[in-house]
Amino acid sequence: MDLNKKRVLITGITGQDGAYLAKFLLEKGYEVYGIVRRISTPNYWRLQSLDILDKVILISADLTDMASLSEAIQKSNPEEIYNLAAQSFVGSSFDQPLNTIDVNGLGFLRILEVVRNFNKSIRIYQASTSELFGDSVSSEGIQDEKTSFKPNSPYAAGKLLAMDLARIYRESYDMFVSNGILFNHESELRGLEFVTRKITNEVAKIKLGLSNELHLGNLDAKRDWGYAPDYVESMWMILQQDKPDDFVIATNETHSVREFVEEAFRLAGLDWREYVKTNEQFKRPYDVRYLKGDYSKANNKFGWKPKTTFKELVKKMFEEDLNRWQRHFDGEVFAWDAINHPGNIKFLYKSKNK
Ligand code: NAP
Ligand code: G4F
C-alpha cells in the first residue's frame, strides 16, 4: 500500500467501464484496487488491451458474498469506492431475475453496510442507469433528474432498489453516496451481446466475408448513445463534489437501433437491407422504447459534456472490430482473444495471520 497515494476500490474492474475508469484514475495518480469474482476463464482482456493489468491490484470478492466484500474494503482501505459491478445485460435479467436483483440491488446494500460499519467517510459512487426511466417519457420528451422512474425489467428494478438505498443511507447516516444516472455508453471494449458491439462486430465480419447475416430484435428502440471513456470521467467528477447528489450523464441525442445499423453498414460500404434479419429470439418481453437524456445539471455543476458524436462512436467501434478481425485473420495473437495470458498480475490474497 502506497500511503502517499489516494486509494480507490472499483467493483466491476474487468468490465467496460471498470477498465476505462481504472486507467483514468491511475493517470490521476490513484492507487487502484479492483475486485474480481472467480470465474472459470480469466477475463482480463480489457485491462490487458489498455495495458494496465500489471498496474492495478486485484482482490477476489463477489457482490453476493458480504464477507469477501468486507475483506476487500478493509484491505484496500479506500477513500473512494466505485460500484460498477452488475449483471448488466437487461435481456438476461428476464432469464435470471433473482440473481440480477441479488447482485444489482442487494449487492450494493452489502457494500453500504460494510462501509457504514468500517468507515463512513468513504465516498461511494453507484452506477445507476437510464433504464430506470422505462417508458415514463414519450417519444418527444427528454429525461432528467426529476423525471419519474418506471422500471421495465428486473435489471432496472434491482438498480432502482440500489438508487433508493443510496438516498436512504445518505439521509440516515450522513454518508457520501452519489448516483450517476448514465445513459447507454459504448466503446471498442463493449461486451459482444450489447446491440452496438454486436452490430459493429458482425458488420466487420460481413465486410471480410466471414459472415453474411446479422440477426437483431427490435430495430425501432431508440437510445441515447455516448462514448464510455467520456462517461467514466463524469463518475470521478461526481465524487469530487462538495455534497453527494445524483446526476444524469447523456448526450441529449437519440438514435434508433436501425440508424446505428445503417451507419455501420454505410462505413463498410454495404446495403444493410441485404444482411439484416429481424429475429424474435432477440426481442425482450418488455423493452424500453425511447431514451434521451438531459445532462444540463452535470454541465452546470461541474462542466461535464460529451466529447464524442454518434457518428464518431460508430466509426471507432467499427474500425476497431474490422482491425481485430483482420489481425485475427492474419494469425496475430492480441489482447482481445489472448485472455489466458494473465501476465504480471498483482493479486492480494487472504493473509494467514488475520
Ligand atoms: P459490464 O461490462 O457488463 O461489466 C460488469 C462488471 O461487473 C464485470 O466486471 C463483471 O465481472 C462484474 N460482475 C458481475 N457480477 C458480479 C458479481 N456478482 N460480483 C462481482 N463482480 C461482478 O458493464 P459496464 O457496461 O462496464 O457497466 C458498468 C456498470 O454501469 C454496471 O453496473 C451497469 O449496470 C451500469 N451501467 C452501464 C451502462 C452502459 O451503457 N454501459 C449505462 C448505465 C449503467 P466479470 O468480468 O467477471 O463478468
Ligand atoms: O444494447 P442493449 O442490450 O442495451 P440496453 O438494454 O439499452 O442496456 C444497456 O444500457 C443501459 C442504460 O440505458 C444499461 F443500464 C445496461 O446495463 C446496458 O448497458 O439494447 C439496446 C436496444 C434495446 O432496445 C434492445 O431491445 O437494442 C435493442 N436490440 C435490438 N436487437 C437488441 C438487439 N439488443 C441486443 N442486445 N441484441 C439484439 O440483437
PDB file of N, CA and C in Angstrom, residues 23-111:
ATOM      1  N   LYS A  23      -8.012   3.023 -15.710  1.00  0.00           N
ATOM      2  CA  LYS A  23      -6.963   3.729 -16.461  1.00  0.00           C
ATOM      3  C   LYS A  23      -6.995   5.229 -16.135  1.00  0.00           C
ATOM      4  N   PHE A  24      -8.196   5.776 -16.117  1.00  0.00           N
ATOM      5  CA  PHE A  24      -8.359   7.216 -15.833  1.00  0.00           C
ATOM      6  C   PHE A  24      -7.818   7.549 -14.433  1.00  0.00           C
ATOM      7  N   LEU A  25      -8.141   6.718 -13.445  1.00  0.00           N
ATOM      8  CA  LEU A  25      -7.727   7.011 -12.064  1.00  0.00           C
ATOM      9  C   LEU A  25      -6.225   6.774 -11.861  1.00  0.00           C
ATOM     10  N   LEU A  26      -5.663   5.783 -12.562  1.00  0.00           N
ATOM     11  CA  LEU A  26      -4.202   5.591 -12.496  1.00  0.00           C
ATOM     12  C   LEU A  26      -3.513   6.849 -13.016  1.00  0.00           C
ATOM     13  N   GLU A  27      -4.053   7.384 -14.100  1.00  0.00           N
ATOM     14  CA  GLU A  27      -3.452   8.608 -14.677  1.00  0.00           C
ATOM     15  C   GLU A  27      -3.593   9.806 -13.729  1.00  0.00           C
ATOM     16  N   LYS A  28      -4.602   9.771 -12.877  1.00  0.00           N
ATOM     17  CA  LYS A  28      -4.794  10.843 -11.876  1.00  0.00           C
ATOM     18  C   LYS A  28      -3.900  10.615 -10.655  1.00  0.00           C
ATOM     19  N   GLY A  29      -3.188   9.486 -10.602  1.00  0.00           N
ATOM     20  CA  GLY A  29      -2.268   9.225  -9.502  1.00  0.00           C
ATOM     21  C   GLY A  29      -2.836   8.399  -8.365  1.00  0.00           C
ATOM     22  N   TYR A  30      -4.002   7.797  -8.549  1.00  0.00           N
ATOM     23  CA  TYR A  30      -4.582   6.940  -7.513  1.00  0.00           C
ATOM     24  C   TYR A  30      -3.881   5.582  -7.462  1.00  0.00           C
ATOM     25  N   GLU A  31      -3.924   4.944  -6.288  1.00  0.00           N
ATOM     26  CA  GLU A  31      -3.603   3.516  -6.211  1.00  0.00           C
ATOM     27  C   GLU A  31      -4.931   2.793  -6.429  1.00  0.00           C
ATOM     28  N   VAL A  32      -4.984   1.959  -7.471  1.00  0.00           N
ATOM     29  CA  VAL A  32      -6.269   1.388  -7.883  1.00  0.00           C
ATOM     30  C   VAL A  32      -6.376  -0.089  -7.499  1.00  0.00           C
ATOM     31  N   TYR A  33      -7.396  -0.383  -6.690  1.00  0.00           N
ATOM     32  CA  TYR A  33      -7.740  -1.759  -6.326  1.00  0.00           C
ATOM     33  C   TYR A  33      -9.026  -2.129  -7.057  1.00  0.00           C
ATOM     34  N   GLY A  34      -9.138  -3.399  -7.412  1.00  0.00           N
ATOM     35  CA  GLY A  34     -10.375  -3.828  -8.063  1.00  0.00           C
ATOM     36  C   GLY A  34     -10.767  -5.192  -7.556  1.00  0.00           C
ATOM     37  N   ILE A  35     -12.078  -5.426  -7.438  1.00  0.00           N
ATOM     38  CA  ILE A  35     -12.477  -6.786  -7.067  1.00  0.00           C
ATOM     39  C   ILE A  35     -12.789  -7.586  -8.331  1.00  0.00           C
ATOM     40  N   VAL A  36     -12.364  -8.840  -8.289  1.00  0.00           N
ATOM     41  CA  VAL A  36     -12.689  -9.750  -9.388  1.00  0.00           C
ATOM     42  C   VAL A  36     -13.331 -10.996  -8.803  1.00  0.00           C
ATOM     43  N   ARG A  37     -14.366 -11.474  -9.471  1.00  0.00           N
ATOM     44  CA  ARG A  37     -15.014 -12.685  -8.974  1.00  0.00           C
ATOM     45  C   ARG A  37     -14.368 -13.893  -9.632  1.00  0.00           C
ATOM     46  N   ARG A  38     -14.516 -15.023  -8.967  1.00  0.00           N
ATOM     47  CA  ARG A  38     -13.918 -16.236  -9.515  1.00  0.00           C
ATOM     48  C   ARG A  38     -14.769 -16.722 -10.691  1.00  0.00           C
ATOM     49  N   ILE A  39     -14.161 -16.836 -11.861  1.00  0.00           N
ATOM     50  CA  ILE A  39     -14.825 -17.471 -12.998  1.00  0.00           C
ATOM     51  C   ILE A  39     -13.859 -18.466 -13.621  1.00  0.00           C
ATOM     52  N   SER A  40     -14.362 -19.387 -14.438  1.00  0.00           N
ATOM     53  CA  SER A  40     -13.504 -20.494 -14.875  1.00  0.00           C
ATOM     54  C   SER A  40     -12.412 -20.042 -15.847  1.00  0.00           C
ATOM     55  N   THR A  41     -12.687 -18.979 -16.601  1.00  0.00           N
ATOM     56  CA  THR A  41     -11.673 -18.473 -17.529  1.00  0.00           C
ATOM     57  C   THR A  41     -11.381 -17.016 -17.180  1.00  0.00           C
ATOM     58  N   PRO A  42     -10.135 -16.661 -16.946  1.00  0.00           N
ATOM     59  CA  PRO A  42      -9.826 -15.280 -16.583  1.00  0.00           C
ATOM     60  C   PRO A  42     -10.339 -14.286 -17.636  1.00  0.00           C
ATOM     61  N   ASN A  43     -10.789 -13.156 -17.148  1.00  0.00           N
ATOM     62  CA  ASN A  43     -11.432 -12.184 -18.020  1.00  0.00           C
ATOM     63  C   ASN A  43     -10.703 -10.843 -17.905  1.00  0.00           C
ATOM     64  N   TYR A  44      -9.436 -10.841 -18.317  1.00  0.00           N
ATOM     65  CA  TYR A  44      -8.623  -9.634 -18.154  1.00  0.00           C
ATOM     66  C   TYR A  44      -8.356  -8.925 -19.474  1.00  0.00           C
ATOM     67  N   TRP A  45      -9.088  -9.291 -20.536  1.00  0.00           N
ATOM     68  CA  TRP A  45      -8.712  -8.773 -21.854  1.00  0.00           C
ATOM     69  C   TRP A  45      -8.823  -7.257 -21.943  1.00  0.00           C
ATOM     70  N   ARG A  46      -9.808  -6.669 -21.221  1.00  0.00           N
ATOM     71  CA  ARG A  46      -9.931  -5.194 -21.310  1.00  0.00           C
ATOM     72  C   ARG A  46      -8.758  -4.524 -20.596  1.00  0.00           C
ATOM     73  N   LEU A  47      -8.412  -5.045 -19.402  1.00  0.00           N
ATOM     74  CA  LEU A  47      -7.287  -4.462 -18.654  1.00  0.00           C
ATOM     75  C   LEU A  47      -6.005  -4.642 -19.457  1.00  0.00           C
ATOM     76  N   GLN A  48      -5.898  -5.777 -20.144  1.00  0.00           N
ATOM     77  CA  GLN A  48      -4.714  -6.016 -20.982  1.00  0.00           C
ATOM     78  C   GLN A  48      -4.682  -5.066 -22.162  1.00  0.00           C
ATOM     79  N   SER A  49      -5.832  -4.887 -22.806  1.00  0.00           N
ATOM     80  CA  SER A  49      -5.772  -4.057 -24.017  1.00  0.00           C
ATOM     81  C   SER A  49      -5.542  -2.588 -23.673  1.00  0.00           C
ATOM     82  N   LEU A  50      -5.839  -2.172 -22.439  1.00  0.00           N
ATOM     83  CA  LEU A  50      -5.496  -0.796 -22.023  1.00  0.00           C
ATOM     84  C   LEU A  50      -4.108  -0.743 -21.374  1.00  0.00           C
ATOM     85  N   ASP A  51      -3.463  -1.923 -21.301  1.00  0.00           N
ATOM     86  CA  ASP A  51      -2.096  -2.023 -20.793  1.00  0.00           C
ATOM     87  C   ASP A  51      -1.987  -1.609 -19.315  1.00  0.00           C
ATOM     88  N   ILE A  52      -2.986  -2.023 -18.517  1.00  0.00           N
ATOM     89  CA  ILE A  52      -2.963  -1.633 -17.094  1.00  0.00           C
ATOM     90  C   ILE A  52      -3.092  -2.844 -16.159  1.00  0.00           C
ATOM     91  N   LEU A  53      -3.064  -4.067 -16.711  1.00  0.00           N
ATOM     92  CA  LEU A  53      -3.280  -5.233 -15.850  1.00  0.00           C
ATOM     93  C   LEU A  53      -2.241  -5.316 -14.730  1.00  0.00           C
ATOM     94  N   ASP A  54      -0.998  -4.950 -15.039  1.00  0.00           N
ATOM     95  CA  ASP A  54       0.037  -5.039 -14.003  1.00  0.00           C
ATOM     96  C   ASP A  54       0.121  -3.768 -13.154  1.00  0.00           C
ATOM     97  N   LYS A  55      -0.798  -2.833 -13.371  1.00  0.00           N
ATOM     98  CA  LYS A  55      -0.755  -1.579 -12.602  1.00  0.00           C
ATOM     99  C   LYS A  55      -1.865  -1.505 -11.557  1.00  0.00           C
ATOM    100  N   VAL A  56      -2.832  -2.428 -11.621  1.00  0.00           N
ATOM    101  CA  VAL A  56      -3.928  -2.431 -10.647  1.00  0.00           C
ATOM    102  C   VAL A  56      -3.737  -3.604  -9.682  1.00  0.00           C
ATOM    103  N   ILE A  57      -4.364  -3.501  -8.513  1.00  0.00           N
ATOM    104  CA  ILE A  57      -4.243  -4.575  -7.518  1.00  0.00           C
ATOM    105  C   ILE A  57      -5.600  -5.257  -7.395  1.00  0.00           C
ATOM    106  N   LEU A  58      -5.619  -6.543  -7.653  1.00  0.00           N
ATOM    107  CA  LEU A  58      -6.891  -7.266  -7.714  1.00  0.00           C
ATOM    108  C   LEU A  58      -7.147  -8.042  -6.427  1.00  0.00           C
ATOM    109  N   ILE A  59      -8.403  -8.039  -5.996  1.00  0.00           N
ATOM    110  CA  ILE A  59      -8.799  -8.767  -4.789  1.00  0.00           C
ATOM    111  C   ILE A  59      -9.995  -9.634  -5.172  1.00  0.00           C
ATOM    112  N   SER A  60      -9.965 -10.889  -4.732  1.00  0.00           N
ATOM    113  CA  SER A  60     -11.054 -11.790  -5.077  1.00  0.00           C
ATOM    114  C   SER A  60     -12.255 -11.520  -4.169  1.00  0.00           C
ATOM    115  N   ALA A  61     -13.385 -11.170  -4.770  1.00  0.00           N
ATOM    116  CA  ALA A  61     -14.609 -10.918  -3.999  1.00  0.00           C
ATOM    117  C   ALA A  61     -15.797 -10.985  -4.948  1.00  0.00           C
ATOM    118  N   ASP A  62     -16.987 -11.058  -4.361  1.00  0.00           N
ATOM    119  CA  ASP A  62     -18.198 -11.168  -5.174  1.00  0.00           C
ATOM    120  C   ASP A  62     -19.282 -10.315  -4.516  1.00  0.00           C
ATOM    121  N   LEU A  63     -20.078  -9.646  -5.317  1.00  0.00           N
ATOM    122  CA  LEU A  63     -21.122  -8.787  -4.746  1.00  0.00           C
ATOM    123  C   LEU A  63     -22.187  -9.575  -3.975  1.00  0.00           C
ATOM    124  N   THR A  64     -22.246 -10.876  -4.199  1.00  0.00           N
ATOM    125  CA  THR A  64     -23.219 -11.684  -3.462  1.00  0.00           C
ATOM    126  C   THR A  64     -22.623 -12.237  -2.161  1.00  0.00           C
ATOM    127  N   ASP A  65     -21.376 -11.956  -1.874  1.00  0.00           N
ATOM    128  CA  ASP A  65     -20.688 -12.538  -0.714  1.00  0.00           C
ATOM    129  C   ASP A  65     -20.173 -11.398   0.191  1.00  0.00           C
ATOM    130  N   MET A  66     -20.929 -11.143   1.246  1.00  0.00           N
ATOM    131  CA  MET A  66     -20.639  -9.970   2.081  1.00  0.00           C
ATOM    132  C   MET A  66     -19.278 -10.058   2.766  1.00  0.00           C
ATOM    133  N   ALA A  67     -18.899 -11.266   3.188  1.00  0.00           N
ATOM    134  CA  ALA A  67     -17.617 -11.406   3.892  1.00  0.00           C
ATOM    135  C   ALA A  67     -16.468 -11.015   2.962  1.00  0.00           C
ATOM    136  N   SER A  68     -16.568 -11.446   1.700  1.00  0.00           N
ATOM    137  CA  SER A  68     -15.475 -11.111   0.772  1.00  0.00           C
ATOM    138  C   SER A  68     -15.445  -9.607   0.483  1.00  0.00           C
ATOM    139  N   LEU A  69     -16.611  -8.976   0.442  1.00  0.00           N
ATOM    140  CA  LEU A  69     -16.644  -7.520   0.220  1.00  0.00           C
ATOM    141  C   LEU A  69     -16.038  -6.792   1.401  1.00  0.00           C
ATOM    142  N   SER A  70     -16.355  -7.277   2.591  1.00  0.00           N
ATOM    143  CA  SER A  70     -15.836  -6.654   3.803  1.00  0.00           C
ATOM    144  C   SER A  70     -14.308  -6.726   3.798  1.00  0.00           C
ATOM    145  N   GLU A  71     -13.791  -7.889   3.455  1.00  0.00           N
ATOM    146  CA  GLU A  71     -12.342  -8.059   3.425  1.00  0.00           C
ATOM    147  C   GLU A  71     -11.708  -7.157   2.358  1.00  0.00           C
ATOM    148  N   ALA A  72     -12.349  -7.081   1.201  1.00  0.00           N
ATOM    149  CA  ALA A  72     -11.801  -6.254   0.109  1.00  0.00           C
ATOM    150  C   ALA A  72     -11.768  -4.781   0.520  1.00  0.00           C
ATOM    151  N   ILE A  73     -12.797  -4.329   1.191  1.00  0.00           N
ATOM    152  CA  ILE A  73     -12.858  -2.909   1.582  1.00  0.00           C
ATOM    153  C   ILE A  73     -11.832  -2.625   2.681  1.00  0.00           C
ATOM    154  N   GLN A  74     -11.705  -3.551   3.619  1.00  0.00           N
ATOM    155  CA  GLN A  74     -10.712  -3.329   4.687  1.00  0.00           C
ATOM    156  C   GLN A  74      -9.288  -3.367   4.136  1.00  0.00           C
ATOM    157  N   LYS A  75      -9.031  -4.317   3.235  1.00  0.00           N
ATOM    158  CA  LYS A  75      -7.664  -4.448   2.699  1.00  0.00           C
ATOM    159  C   LYS A  75      -7.266  -3.250   1.850  1.00  0.00           C
ATOM    160  N   SER A  76      -8.191  -2.764   1.042  1.00  0.00           N
ATOM    161  CA  SER A  76      -7.835  -1.647   0.164  1.00  0.00           C
ATOM    162  C   SER A  76      -7.944  -0.312   0.912  1.00  0.00           C
ATOM    163  N   ASN A  77      -8.742  -0.289   1.966  1.00  0.00           N
ATOM    164  CA  ASN A  77      -8.909   0.920   2.801  1.00  0.00           C
ATOM    165  C   ASN A  77      -9.029   2.181   1.934  1.00  0.00           C
ATOM    166  N   PRO A  78     -10.044   2.199   1.042  1.00  0.00           N
ATOM    167  CA  PRO A  78     -10.087   3.263   0.029  1.00  0.00           C
ATOM    168  C   PRO A  78     -10.712   4.560   0.536  1.00  0.00           C
ATOM    169  N   GLU A  79     -10.374   5.638  -0.162  1.00  0.00           N
ATOM    170  CA  GLU A  79     -11.074   6.910   0.057  1.00  0.00           C
ATOM    171  C   GLU A  79     -12.365   6.948  -0.775  1.00  0.00           C
ATOM    172  N   GLU A  80     -12.331   6.243  -1.909  1.00  0.00           N
ATOM    173  CA  GLU A  80     -13.490   6.250  -2.817  1.00  0.00           C
ATOM    174  C   GLU A  80     -13.782   4.823  -3.283  1.00  0.00           C
ATOM    175  N   ILE A  81     -15.073   4.500  -3.389  1.00  0.00           N
ATOM    176  CA  ILE A  81     -15.481   3.212  -3.978  1.00  0.00           C
ATOM    177  C   ILE A  81     -16.391   3.518  -5.173  1.00  0.00           C
ATOM    178  N   TYR A  82     -16.099   2.870  -6.297  1.00  0.00           N
ATOM    179  CA  TYR A  82     -16.972   2.973  -7.466  1.00  0.00           C
ATOM    180  C   TYR A  82     -17.637   1.613  -7.643  1.00  0.00           C
ATOM    181  N   ASN A  83     -18.954   1.555  -7.425  1.00  0.00           N
ATOM    182  CA  ASN A  83     -19.643   0.270  -7.557  1.00  0.00           C
ATOM    183  C   ASN A  83     -20.179   0.110  -8.976  1.00  0.00           C
ATOM    184  N   LEU A  84     -19.356  -0.509  -9.815  1.00  0.00           N
ATOM    185  CA  LEU A  84     -19.724  -0.708 -11.219  1.00  0.00           C
ATOM    186  C   LEU A  84     -20.130  -2.153 -11.496  1.00  0.00           C
ATOM    187  N   ALA A  85     -19.897  -3.050 -10.552  1.00  0.00           N
ATOM    188  CA  ALA A  85     -20.222  -4.459 -10.805  1.00  0.00           C
ATOM    189  C   ALA A  85     -21.730  -4.632 -10.911  1.00  0.00           C
ATOM    190  N   ALA A  86     -22.142  -5.425 -11.874  1.00  0.00           N
ATOM    191  CA  ALA A  86     -23.574  -5.707 -12.033  1.00  0.00           C
ATOM    192  C   ALA A  86     -23.767  -6.852 -13.008  1.00  0.00           C
ATOM    193  N   GLN A  87     -24.932  -7.484 -12.921  1.00  0.00           N
ATOM    194  CA  GLN A  87     -25.424  -8.291 -14.030  1.00  0.00           C
ATOM    195  C   GLN A  87     -26.018  -7.217 -14.942  1.00  0.00           C
ATOM    196  N   SER A  88     -25.259  -6.802 -15.949  1.00  0.00           N
ATOM    197  CA  SER A  88     -25.567  -5.543 -16.637  1.00  0.00           C
ATOM    198  C   SER A  88     -26.366  -5.724 -17.925  1.00  0.00           C
ATOM    199  N   PHE A  89     -26.659  -6.965 -18.287  1.00  0.00           N
ATOM    200  CA  PHE A  89     -27.376  -7.182 -19.548  1.00  0.00           C
ATOM    201  C   PHE A  89     -28.880  -7.295 -19.275  1.00  0.00           C
ATOM    202  N   VAL A  90     -29.617  -6.316 -19.781  1.00  0.00           N
ATOM    203  CA  VAL A  90     -31.063  -6.229 -19.493  1.00  0.00           C
ATOM    204  C   VAL A  90     -31.784  -7.496 -19.954  1.00  0.00           C
ATOM    205  N   GLY A  91     -31.443  -7.978 -21.136  1.00  0.00           N
ATOM    206  CA  GLY A  91     -32.087  -9.184 -21.666  1.00  0.00           C
ATOM    207  C   GLY A  91     -31.963 -10.355 -20.715  1.00  0.00           C
ATOM    208  N   SER A  92     -30.761 -10.586 -20.178  1.00  0.00           N
ATOM    209  CA  SER A  92     -30.545 -11.723 -19.263  1.00  0.00           C
ATOM    210  C   SER A  92     -31.285 -11.547 -17.944  1.00  0.00           C
ATOM    211  N   SER A  93     -31.638 -10.310 -17.598  1.00  0.00           N
ATOM    212  CA  SER A  93     -32.319 -10.116 -16.317  1.00  0.00           C
ATOM    213  C   SER A  93     -33.712 -10.755 -16.332  1.00  0.00           C
ATOM    214  N   PHE A  94     -34.278 -10.973 -17.533  1.00  0.00           N
ATOM    215  CA  PHE A  94     -35.558 -11.677 -17.616  1.00  0.00           C
ATOM    216  C   PHE A  94     -35.354 -13.182 -17.422  1.00  0.00           C
ATOM    217  N   ASP A  95     -34.168 -13.688 -17.795  1.00  0.00           N
ATOM    218  CA  ASP A  95     -33.869 -15.124 -17.617  1.00  0.00           C
ATOM    219  C   ASP A  95     -33.394 -15.412 -16.208  1.00  0.00           C
ATOM    220  N   GLN A  96     -32.692 -14.446 -15.590  1.00  0.00           N
ATOM    221  CA  GLN A  96     -32.123 -14.668 -14.247  1.00  0.00           C
ATOM    222  C   GLN A  96     -32.506 -13.501 -13.325  1.00  0.00           C
ATOM    223  N   PRO A  97     -33.816 -13.363 -13.038  1.00  0.00           N
ATOM    224  CA  PRO A  97     -34.240 -12.184 -12.260  1.00  0.00           C
ATOM    225  C   PRO A  97     -33.724 -12.197 -10.830  1.00  0.00           C
ATOM    226  N   LEU A  98     -33.658 -13.372 -10.206  1.00  0.00           N
ATOM    227  CA  LEU A  98     -33.235 -13.390  -8.792  1.00  0.00           C
ATOM    228  C   LEU A  98     -31.767 -13.042  -8.650  1.00  0.00           C
ATOM    229  N   ASN A  99     -30.943 -13.651  -9.509  1.00  0.00           N
ATOM    230  CA  ASN A  99     -29.516 -13.333  -9.472  1.00  0.00           C
ATOM    231  C   ASN A  99     -29.289 -11.849  -9.774  1.00  0.00           C
ATOM    232  N   THR A 100     -30.048 -11.330 -10.728  1.00  0.00           N
ATOM    233  CA  THR A 100     -29.871  -9.921 -11.117  1.00  0.00           C
ATOM    234  C   THR A 100     -30.176  -8.988  -9.945  1.00  0.00           C
ATOM    235  N   ILE A 101     -31.279  -9.259  -9.240  1.00  0.00           N
ATOM    236  CA  ILE A 101     -31.649  -8.382  -8.108  1.00  0.00           C
ATOM    237  C   ILE A 101     -30.644  -8.569  -6.974  1.00  0.00           C
ATOM    238  N   ASP A 102     -30.174  -9.802  -6.796  1.00  0.00           N
ATOM    239  CA  ASP A 102     -29.197 -10.073  -5.726  1.00  0.00           C
ATOM    240  C   ASP A 102     -27.919  -9.255  -5.959  1.00  0.00           C
ATOM    241  N   VAL A 103     -27.424  -9.262  -7.203  1.00  0.00           N
ATOM    242  CA  VAL A 103     -26.174  -8.549  -7.496  1.00  0.00           C
ATOM    243  C   VAL A 103     -26.424  -7.037  -7.574  1.00  0.00           C
ATOM    244  N   ASN A 104     -27.427  -6.635  -8.358  1.00  0.00           N
ATOM    245  CA  ASN A 104     -27.591  -5.206  -8.670  1.00  0.00           C
ATOM    246  C   ASN A 104     -28.223  -4.402  -7.539  1.00  0.00           C
ATOM    247  N   GLY A 105     -29.086  -5.055  -6.756  1.00  0.00           N
ATOM    248  CA  GLY A 105     -29.746  -4.346  -5.652  1.00  0.00           C
ATOM    249  C   GLY A 105     -29.096  -4.672  -4.316  1.00  0.00           C
ATOM    250  N   LEU A 106     -29.179  -5.954  -3.919  1.00  0.00           N
ATOM    251  CA  LEU A 106     -28.647  -6.335  -2.605  1.00  0.00           C
ATOM    252  C   LEU A 106     -27.127  -6.218  -2.549  1.00  0.00           C
ATOM    253  N   GLY A 107     -26.472  -6.437  -3.685  1.00  0.00           N
ATOM    254  CA  GLY A 107     -25.009  -6.304  -3.719  1.00  0.00           C
ATOM    255  C   GLY A 107     -24.587  -4.921  -3.259  1.00  0.00           C
ATOM    256  N   PHE A 108     -25.329  -3.925  -3.693  1.00  0.00           N
ATOM    257  CA  PHE A 108     -24.994  -2.550  -3.292  1.00  0.00           C
ATOM    258  C   PHE A 108     -25.287  -2.343  -1.809  1.00  0.00           C
ATOM    259  N   LEU A 109     -26.371  -2.946  -1.322  1.00  0.00           N
ATOM    260  CA  LEU A 109     -26.691  -2.839   0.114  1.00  0.00           C
ATOM    261  C   LEU A 109     -25.559  -3.442   0.953  1.00  0.00           C
ATOM    262  N   ARG A 110     -24.988  -4.549   0.478  1.00  0.00           N
ATOM    263  CA  ARG A 110     -23.866  -5.167   1.216  1.00  0.00           C
ATOM    264  C   ARG A 110     -22.703  -4.175   1.317  1.00  0.00           C
ATOM    265  N   ILE A 111     -22.415  -3.496   0.222  1.00  0.00           N
ATOM    266  CA  ILE A 111     -21.323  -2.505   0.243  1.00  0.00           C
ATOM    267  C   ILE A 111     -21.658  -1.388   1.229  1.00  0.00           C
TER     268      ILE A 111
END
